[in-house]
Amino acid sequence: MLARVRRAPPRYWLVLVAAVLLIGLPTVVTSFQSSQWNLVLIFTIAIMGLNVLVGYSGQISLGHGAFMALGAYTTAILIARYHVNYLVTIPIAGLVTGAIGFLLGIPALRLSALYLALATFALAVVTPSLIKRPEQLTGGVQGIGLVPQEPPQFAAAAFSTVTGGTQMTSEQWLYYLSLAIAVLLFWVAWNMIRHRPGRAMRAVRDGEVAAAAFGINVAGYKTLAFGMSAFYAGVAGSLYGLATTYVSPDTFPVALSFQLLVGAVLGGLASTVGPLLGGMFVYWLPIVSSQTISDQSWIPEQISSVFVKAGPAVTYGALLILIMIFAPNGVVGLITSGYGALRKRLRGAGERGTGQMPPDPQTG
Amino acid sequence: MQEFLQQVVSGIASGGIFASLALALVLIYNAMGLVNFAQGEMAMFATFVAYALIENGMSYWIALPLALVLAFAGGVLIQRVVIRPVERAPVLTLVIVTLGLATLINGLAGFVFGYIPRSFPSPFSVQTVSVLGALISFRDLGVIAVSALVLVLIYLLLQRTTLGLAMRAAAHNPDASRLLGVRVSWMLALGWGLASAVGALSGIMVAPILLLEPNMMQTIIIYAFAAAVLGGIESPLGAVVGGLIVGITVNLAGAYLVGGDLQLAVAFLIIVAVLVIKPNGLFGRPSVRRV
Amino acid sequence: MELLELEEVHAGYGPTQVLHGVSMKMAEGEIISLLGANGAGKTTTLRAICGGVRWDGAIKLSGRSLHRMSTEDIVRSGLAHVPEGRGILTDLTVEENLRLGEHLRRDRDQVRKDYVRVFEYFPVLRERRRLSASTLSGGEQQMLALARALLMRPRLMLLDEPSLGLAPLVVRAIFEIIRDINRADGVGVLLVEQNARLALELSTHSYVLEVGRVAVAGLSSELKGNDSVRRSYLGY
C-alpha cells in the first residue's frame, strides 16, 4: 500500500492537494470571495465541456456563451414562472441545452471546422436578440430576477460545526453545490475520455477517414461530443443564473463565448486539469491584473490607467495570440513538457543526438 | 410599391457595405484558407482612424484615402507580426488567433477612443431624390457608387495585373509559386493589406448610419459572413452578389416580416441554411468531402 | 567557373537522412543527368538545390553560395525547377501559368520573341491558352511546365522526370526540345530520370546515386558503354 502511494505519479498528489484546498476554501475566505470562487467553478464546468468538444473531438464552438444563456434562462424561467425547485432545474437546464446542442450537432457534422466556427460565432452574436423577443417568457431586455437560495439544514449545520458557529451564507452553499457538480462532471468526462468514447473521439479528431475505416461511428461521436459539451455549458449557465440571481440578454455577450475559449485554450486543450486552470485564469485575470497594475506605484499613472481601462479584452486577446504562437498546448502542456525535460536532464543526457541532421536549417 | 422600391434600394446600399466586408473575408480565405474573425474589428479601428483624421480638421476626401492606406499598412503589419508565426498551424489555431486579434483590437479601440457612440460624417447628404416615384437618399446612392467603384478596382487588380496574378498564384498553390520566384509570404501580407483596406471602406461607409463605437461592426460582420457564405466563400464575385442578396433580403424582412430587431437572426438563418443545404454557396466550386 | 557545384551535401526530412554527402559539378551550358533507383535521393538533391529541404554542406550557383537562401531568391538568381508533378497552377489558365514564368523579367522584347518560340515548340499551348491548366493532359502539362521554365530564361534548369507517365513518342519530342533549348539559350540542364537510356543519350556527364551517395560519375558516353555499370545501377 505504502509502496503504491509512493509510486503514485505527482499528478495524483496535485489532485489531492487541489481537492483539500477547494473543499476547505469557503471556511477560510469571506462569503463574497466564495461567490467569486463559485464563478471560477462555473467557468470550469463550461470549459470542461468545451474541452471535450475542441480538445478531444476536434470541433469548435464559438457559441458556448449562447448555450450558457440557454441553461441560465431555463433555470430562471422554471423558477420564476413555474416555481420549480432550483435544484431540480439544474439537470433540466443541462438536458434541455444538451438536447439542443445534440440537434445542432447534426447539421454541424456536415461542416468543416471553419464553417462550424463561423456558424457558432453567428449564434453567439444573434442569441441576445433572440432572447429579447419572447418578452412574456424571458422578460425581454429587463431579464429575470431570482431570490438567493438558502443553504439546506444539513449543509448549514455541518458548516457551522467546522467553522465553530459561523452561519453558512447562500454564496458559500452555492459554492459547494457547484463544487459537487463540477467534481461529478469531471468524473464523467474523465471516464469518458479514458475509455472507448474518448479514444474514438481522438481518432476522429486526428483523421476522420482513418477513424471511419476502423469502424468508428464518426457522425455519432461528433454529435455526442457536441451534445455533451452543450450539456456542460447548460449546467454551468444554470449555476451562473443561480449565482448572480439575475439573468438578462446582456449577461451573455459574445465576449463570454470568447472568454470560455480563452480558458479552454489557456489551460490546454485535451488536458484534464486544464479547465480548472483555465477557469481560474479567465475569472481572476482581469480582476487581479487591473488591481495589481493600479497598485504599482512605479508604473506611471498614464500607463497603468491604460491597462486598467483597456481591461480584459486586450489581455485576453493578447494572451490568446501569444499562447497560440508560443505554447499551443496551453499552460498544462508547458508544465508537462518542462517536467519531462527536467526528468530527462536528471537521468542524464545520454539519449541525446540520435538525429543525424545537423541543426542547421536551410529554410524556415 | 414605392416604399418597396425604397426598401430595395436601401437594401442595395447595405448590400454594398456587406459586400465590401465579405470581399475582405474572401481575399483572406483565398490567401490562406482562413476566415478572419478580426475583419470587422480591423475595419472598425480603421474607421476610428478616419474619424480622428477628420476631427483634426482634415477634409473627408483626404482622410478617406489616407485611412485606407493606413488600414492597408495595418493589415500587412498584422500578417507579418501575428499571422506569420502560425501560418502553417492547423486551421483551428489560426481561427483562435484571429479571435484573439478581434478581442485585442476591440479592447484597444475602447481604450483609445472610448465607448461613447460618435456620429461619423458622410460626404453624401441625406436628402432624397425621386426615382420612379420612390424617394432615394443621396447617401444610399453614394454608398452604392463608392462600393461599386472599389469592387471594380479590386477586380481589375486581381485579374488584370501581374501583381494580382502573383497574389492569386501564391494563394492557390504556394509551393509551385515559390518555384516561379513569387514571394509567397509577401503576397499573403499584401492580401491581408488589401483585405484590411476593403474592409475599412465598409466601416467608413456604415459608420454614418450606425454611429461609431467599438462594437459597431459586430453585427455587420455577421451580415458579411452571410454574404460570403451565400456567395461561396472563395469567390470574390460571390461575395458581391451574396452581399446584395443579403442586403436586400434583410432589409425587406426587417420592413415586412420579422421587424428590425430580428434582422440579425435572418442573417444567421441564411448562414445556417446555406451551410446545411449548399455549403459551397452560389459560386463556390465543390470541394472534396471527407467521410 | 562552374555553373553548379555541390560539395558533401547532406539532407533529409526530419530524422530521416536521405543524402549522405553528395558532391557534383556542372559547367555552364551543360546537360547532366542524375540517375539511380527509386529512393536513391535524386529528387531530394534537386530539392536541396532549390532550397526545398534542409541541407548541410555547400551548394553554389555560379560560385555564389545558396546557403540559407529562400526558394524565391534562388529562383530569382537564375534557376528554374520543374518539380515532380510539374508544379502547374491548375487554378489558373494556361496563359496565366506562362505569364508567371516571365513575370520577373524586364526585357519585354525578348519575352515576346520567347513566346513565339514557345508556341513554335508547343502549338497546343497556343490553342489552349485561355483554358484552365487543369484541362490539359499529362503530356500537355509537361509541355506547359517546360514552356514556363523556358520563359523564365534561367541559367540552370532542374527537370525532375520529364518523361514520367508520358507516351514514348511524346517523350522523344520533349527530349528533343530540351536539347534544343539547351543549345539555343545555353542553359544548363540537370535532368533527373528513370529512363536511363534516354538520359545518357541526351547528357554529356552523368551521376549515378545509390542510397544518398554518388556511386558512379563520368562521361555519359562511357557509362553507356560500361556493361557492369549499366547492369548493376541502371537496370537495362
PDB file of N, CA and C in Angstrom, chain A residues 243-298:
ATOM      1  N   ALA A 243     -26.141  31.869  -9.220  1.00  0.00           N
ATOM      2  CA  ALA A 243     -25.098  32.602  -8.509  1.00  0.00           C
ATOM      3  C   ALA A 243     -25.318  34.102  -8.599  1.00  0.00           C
ATOM      4  N   THR A 244     -25.699  34.578  -9.783  1.00  0.00           N
ATOM      5  CA  THR A 244     -25.831  36.022  -9.941  1.00  0.00           C
ATOM      6  C   THR A 244     -27.251  36.500  -9.626  1.00  0.00           C
ATOM      7  N   THR A 245     -28.176  35.558  -9.428  1.00  0.00           N
ATOM      8  CA  THR A 245     -29.595  35.807  -9.126  1.00  0.00           C
ATOM      9  C   THR A 245     -30.270  36.757 -10.121  1.00  0.00           C
ATOM     10  N   TYR A 246     -29.702  36.815 -11.324  1.00  0.00           N
ATOM     11  CA  TYR A 246     -30.301  37.717 -12.308  1.00  0.00           C
ATOM     12  C   TYR A 246     -29.800  37.326 -13.681  1.00  0.00           C
ATOM     13  N   VAL A 247     -30.721  37.098 -14.612  1.00  0.00           N
ATOM     14  CA  VAL A 247     -30.275  36.852 -15.977  1.00  0.00           C
ATOM     15  C   VAL A 247     -30.905  37.878 -16.907  1.00  0.00           C
ATOM     16  N   SER A 248     -30.093  38.383 -17.837  1.00  0.00           N
ATOM     17  CA  SER A 248     -30.616  39.297 -18.850  1.00  0.00           C
ATOM     18  C   SER A 248     -29.837  39.030 -20.130  1.00  0.00           C
ATOM     19  N   PRO A 249     -30.356  39.508 -21.269  1.00  0.00           N
ATOM     20  CA  PRO A 249     -29.659  39.225 -22.532  1.00  0.00           C
ATOM     21  C   PRO A 249     -28.206  39.679 -22.495  1.00  0.00           C
ATOM     22  N   ASP A 250     -27.945  40.771 -21.761  1.00  0.00           N
ATOM     23  CA  ASP A 250     -26.586  41.300 -21.756  1.00  0.00           C
ATOM     24  C   ASP A 250     -25.650  40.520 -20.847  1.00  0.00           C
ATOM     25  N   THR A 251     -26.218  39.560 -20.069  1.00  0.00           N
ATOM     26  CA  THR A 251     -25.349  38.719 -19.250  1.00  0.00           C
ATOM     27  C   THR A 251     -24.501  37.823 -20.132  1.00  0.00           C
ATOM     28  N   PHE A 252     -24.976  37.583 -21.351  1.00  0.00           N
ATOM     29  CA  PHE A 252     -24.307  36.600 -22.200  1.00  0.00           C
ATOM     30  C   PHE A 252     -23.871  37.200 -23.528  1.00  0.00           C
ATOM     31  N   PRO A 253     -22.934  38.131 -23.490  1.00  0.00           N
ATOM     32  CA  PRO A 253     -22.463  38.742 -24.736  1.00  0.00           C
ATOM     33  C   PRO A 253     -21.528  37.789 -25.471  1.00  0.00           C
ATOM     34  N   VAL A 254     -21.151  38.180 -26.682  1.00  0.00           N
ATOM     35  CA  VAL A 254     -20.212  37.376 -27.463  1.00  0.00           C
ATOM     36  C   VAL A 254     -18.922  37.165 -26.674  1.00  0.00           C
ATOM     37  N   ALA A 255     -18.552  38.209 -25.911  1.00  0.00           N
ATOM     38  CA  ALA A 255     -17.294  38.147 -25.182  1.00  0.00           C
ATOM     39  C   ALA A 255     -17.247  36.930 -24.260  1.00  0.00           C
ATOM     40  N   LEU A 256     -18.415  36.522 -23.737  1.00  0.00           N
ATOM     41  CA  LEU A 256     -18.437  35.362 -22.843  1.00  0.00           C
ATOM     42  C   LEU A 256     -17.970  34.112 -23.574  1.00  0.00           C
ATOM     43  N   SER A 257     -18.445  33.948 -24.797  1.00  0.00           N
ATOM     44  CA  SER A 257     -18.017  32.787 -25.582  1.00  0.00           C
ATOM     45  C   SER A 257     -16.514  32.798 -25.795  1.00  0.00           C
ATOM     46  N   PHE A 258     -15.978  33.983 -26.063  1.00  0.00           N
ATOM     47  CA  PHE A 258     -14.525  34.106 -26.240  1.00  0.00           C
ATOM     48  C   PHE A 258     -13.807  33.733 -24.961  1.00  0.00           C
ATOM     49  N   GLN A 259     -14.352  34.265 -23.839  1.00  0.00           N
ATOM     50  CA  GLN A 259     -13.723  34.007 -22.553  1.00  0.00           C
ATOM     51  C   GLN A 259     -13.579  32.511 -22.310  1.00  0.00           C
ATOM     52  N   LEU A 260     -14.658  31.778 -22.604  1.00  0.00           N
ATOM     53  CA  LEU A 260     -14.628  30.336 -22.399  1.00  0.00           C
ATOM     54  C   LEU A 260     -13.563  29.695 -23.289  1.00  0.00           C
ATOM     55  N   LEU A 261     -13.489  30.169 -24.518  1.00  0.00           N
ATOM     56  CA  LEU A 261     -12.495  29.605 -25.428  1.00  0.00           C
ATOM     57  C   LEU A 261     -11.088  29.921 -24.927  1.00  0.00           C
ATOM     58  N   VAL A 262     -10.897  31.149 -24.459  1.00  0.00           N
ATOM     59  CA  VAL A 262      -9.593  31.514 -23.894  1.00  0.00           C
ATOM     60  C   VAL A 262      -9.238  30.549 -22.772  1.00  0.00           C
ATOM     61  N   GLY A 263     -10.223  30.292 -21.900  1.00  0.00           N
ATOM     62  CA  GLY A 263      -9.974  29.401 -20.771  1.00  0.00           C
ATOM     63  C   GLY A 263      -9.577  28.016 -21.234  1.00  0.00           C
ATOM     64  N   ALA A 264     -10.299  27.495 -22.213  1.00  0.00           N
ATOM     65  CA  ALA A 264     -10.010  26.147 -22.697  1.00  0.00           C
ATOM     66  C   ALA A 264      -8.621  26.087 -23.321  1.00  0.00           C
ATOM     67  N   VAL A 265      -8.309  27.102 -24.117  1.00  0.00           N
ATOM     68  CA  VAL A 265      -7.024  27.117 -24.807  1.00  0.00           C
ATOM     69  C   VAL A 265      -5.887  27.346 -23.832  1.00  0.00           C
ATOM     70  N   LEU A 266      -6.125  28.248 -22.870  1.00  0.00           N
ATOM     71  CA  LEU A 266      -5.083  28.601 -21.931  1.00  0.00           C
ATOM     72  C   LEU A 266      -4.730  27.436 -21.027  1.00  0.00           C
ATOM     73  N   GLY A 267      -5.752  26.774 -20.509  1.00  0.00           N
ATOM     74  CA  GLY A 267      -5.495  25.621 -19.658  1.00  0.00           C
ATOM     75  C   GLY A 267      -4.819  24.517 -20.446  1.00  0.00           C
ATOM     76  N   GLY A 268      -5.129  24.453 -21.713  1.00  0.00           N
ATOM     77  CA  GLY A 268      -4.546  23.412 -22.548  1.00  0.00           C
ATOM     78  C   GLY A 268      -5.646  22.512 -23.048  1.00  0.00           C
ATOM     79  N   LEU A 269      -5.802  22.461 -24.372  1.00  0.00           N
ATOM     80  CA  LEU A 269      -6.830  21.608 -24.944  1.00  0.00           C
ATOM     81  C   LEU A 269      -6.446  20.161 -24.710  1.00  0.00           C
ATOM     82  N   ALA A 270      -7.436  19.310 -24.560  1.00  0.00           N
ATOM     83  CA  ALA A 270      -7.216  17.884 -24.364  1.00  0.00           C
ATOM     84  C   ALA A 270      -6.384  17.596 -23.115  1.00  0.00           C
ATOM     85  N   SER A 271      -6.486  18.460 -22.107  1.00  0.00           N
ATOM     86  CA  SER A 271      -5.851  18.119 -20.837  1.00  0.00           C
ATOM     87  C   SER A 271      -6.945  18.047 -19.792  1.00  0.00           C
ATOM     88  N   THR A 272      -6.732  17.239 -18.757  1.00  0.00           N
ATOM     89  CA  THR A 272      -7.815  17.010 -17.805  1.00  0.00           C
ATOM     90  C   THR A 272      -7.898  18.089 -16.732  1.00  0.00           C
ATOM     91  N   VAL A 273      -6.737  18.591 -16.275  1.00  0.00           N
ATOM     92  CA  VAL A 273      -6.804  19.629 -15.247  1.00  0.00           C
ATOM     93  C   VAL A 273      -6.845  21.018 -15.866  1.00  0.00           C
ATOM     94  N   GLY A 274      -6.624  21.086 -17.168  1.00  0.00           N
ATOM     95  CA  GLY A 274      -6.611  22.371 -17.851  1.00  0.00           C
ATOM     96  C   GLY A 274      -7.816  23.248 -17.557  1.00  0.00           C
ATOM     97  N   PRO A 275      -9.046  22.691 -17.629  1.00  0.00           N
ATOM     98  CA  PRO A 275     -10.221  23.529 -17.427  1.00  0.00           C
ATOM     99  C   PRO A 275     -10.227  24.300 -16.103  1.00  0.00           C
ATOM    100  N   LEU A 276      -9.771  23.673 -15.015  1.00  0.00           N
ATOM    101  CA  LEU A 276      -9.763  24.386 -13.735  1.00  0.00           C
ATOM    102  C   LEU A 276      -8.810  25.577 -13.813  1.00  0.00           C
ATOM    103  N   LEU A 277      -7.608  25.316 -14.350  1.00  0.00           N
ATOM    104  CA  LEU A 277      -6.653  26.417 -14.520  1.00  0.00           C
ATOM    105  C   LEU A 277      -7.246  27.485 -15.425  1.00  0.00           C
ATOM    106  N   GLY A 278      -7.871  27.035 -16.510  1.00  0.00           N
ATOM    107  CA  GLY A 278      -8.485  27.968 -17.451  1.00  0.00           C
ATOM    108  C   GLY A 278      -9.561  28.791 -16.773  1.00  0.00           C
ATOM    109  N   GLY A 279     -10.411  28.124 -15.982  1.00  0.00           N
ATOM    110  CA  GLY A 279     -11.476  28.824 -15.269  1.00  0.00           C
ATOM    111  C   GLY A 279     -10.910  29.881 -14.335  1.00  0.00           C
ATOM    112  N   MET A 280      -9.847  29.492 -13.609  1.00  0.00           N
ATOM    113  CA  MET A 280      -9.233  30.443 -12.686  1.00  0.00           C
ATOM    114  C   MET A 280      -8.668  31.641 -13.425  1.00  0.00           C
ATOM    115  N   PHE A 281      -7.941  31.348 -14.500  1.00  0.00           N
ATOM    116  CA  PHE A 281      -7.347  32.426 -15.293  1.00  0.00           C
ATOM    117  C   PHE A 281      -8.412  33.387 -15.796  1.00  0.00           C
ATOM    118  N   VAL A 282      -9.422  32.808 -16.432  1.00  0.00           N
ATOM    119  CA  VAL A 282     -10.419  33.627 -17.091  1.00  0.00           C
ATOM    120  C   VAL A 282     -11.140  34.512 -16.083  1.00  0.00           C
ATOM    121  N   TYR A 283     -11.398  33.963 -14.890  1.00  0.00           N
ATOM    122  CA  TYR A 283     -12.119  34.773 -13.920  1.00  0.00           C
ATOM    123  C   TYR A 283     -11.204  35.784 -13.248  1.00  0.00           C
ATOM    124  N   TRP A 284     -10.047  35.306 -12.798  1.00  0.00           N
ATOM    125  CA  TRP A 284      -9.212  36.170 -11.968  1.00  0.00           C
ATOM    126  C   TRP A 284      -8.352  37.133 -12.749  1.00  0.00           C
ATOM    127  N   LEU A 285      -7.989  36.770 -13.965  1.00  0.00           N
ATOM    128  CA  LEU A 285      -7.019  37.589 -14.677  1.00  0.00           C
ATOM    129  C   LEU A 285      -7.402  39.065 -14.772  1.00  0.00           C
ATOM    130  N   PRO A 286      -8.605  39.371 -15.269  1.00  0.00           N
ATOM    131  CA  PRO A 286      -8.937  40.805 -15.381  1.00  0.00           C
ATOM    132  C   PRO A 286      -8.988  41.495 -14.023  1.00  0.00           C
ATOM    133  N   ILE A 287      -9.508  40.786 -13.016  1.00  0.00           N
ATOM    134  CA  ILE A 287      -9.635  41.401 -11.686  1.00  0.00           C
ATOM    135  C   ILE A 287      -8.259  41.655 -11.092  1.00  0.00           C
ATOM    136  N   VAL A 288      -7.441  40.589 -11.066  1.00  0.00           N
ATOM    137  CA  VAL A 288      -6.132  40.704 -10.446  1.00  0.00           C
ATOM    138  C   VAL A 288      -5.241  41.669 -11.211  1.00  0.00           C
ATOM    139  N   SER A 289      -5.264  41.553 -12.542  1.00  0.00           N
ATOM    140  CA  SER A 289      -4.331  42.383 -13.309  1.00  0.00           C
ATOM    141  C   SER A 289      -4.644  43.857 -13.142  1.00  0.00           C
ATOM    142  N   SER A 290      -5.935  44.206 -13.181  1.00  0.00           N
ATOM    143  CA  SER A 290      -6.235  45.632 -13.062  1.00  0.00           C
ATOM    144  C   SER A 290      -5.899  46.130 -11.651  1.00  0.00           C
ATOM    145  N   GLN A 291      -6.071  45.241 -10.644  1.00  0.00           N
ATOM    146  CA  GLN A 291      -5.743  45.656  -9.279  1.00  0.00           C
ATOM    147  C   GLN A 291      -4.250  45.836  -9.093  1.00  0.00           C
ATOM    148  N   THR A 292      -3.497  44.772  -9.467  1.00  0.00           N
ATOM    149  CA  THR A 292      -2.052  44.860  -9.237  1.00  0.00           C
ATOM    150  C   THR A 292      -1.452  46.021  -9.988  1.00  0.00           C
ATOM    151  N   ILE A 293      -1.882  46.204 -11.219  1.00  0.00           N
ATOM    152  CA  ILE A 293      -1.234  47.237 -12.007  1.00  0.00           C
ATOM    153  C   ILE A 293      -1.527  48.616 -11.442  1.00  0.00           C
ATOM    154  N   SER A 294      -2.760  48.821 -11.001  1.00  0.00           N
ATOM    155  CA  SER A 294      -3.040  50.151 -10.443  1.00  0.00           C
ATOM    156  C   SER A 294      -2.391  50.321  -9.073  1.00  0.00           C
ATOM    157  N   ASP A 295      -2.031  49.190  -8.407  1.00  0.00           N
ATOM    158  CA  ASP A 295      -1.347  49.297  -7.120  1.00  0.00           C
ATOM    159  C   ASP A 295       0.138  49.626  -7.259  1.00  0.00           C
ATOM    160  N   GLN A 296       0.720  49.314  -8.384  1.00  0.00           N
ATOM    161  CA  GLN A 296       2.158  49.526  -8.552  1.00  0.00           C
ATOM    162  C   GLN A 296       2.441  51.015  -8.714  1.00  0.00           C
ATOM    163  N   SER A 297       3.177  51.552  -7.751  1.00  0.00           N
ATOM    164  CA  SER A 297       3.412  52.993  -7.835  1.00  0.00           C
ATOM    165  C   SER A 297       4.490  53.321  -8.857  1.00  0.00           C
ATOM    166  N   TRP A 298       5.365  52.348  -9.143  1.00  0.00           N
ATOM    167  CA  TRP A 298       6.468  52.661 -10.067  1.00  0.00           C
ATOM    168  C   TRP A 298       6.016  52.741 -11.518  1.00  0.00           C
TER     169      TRP A 298
END
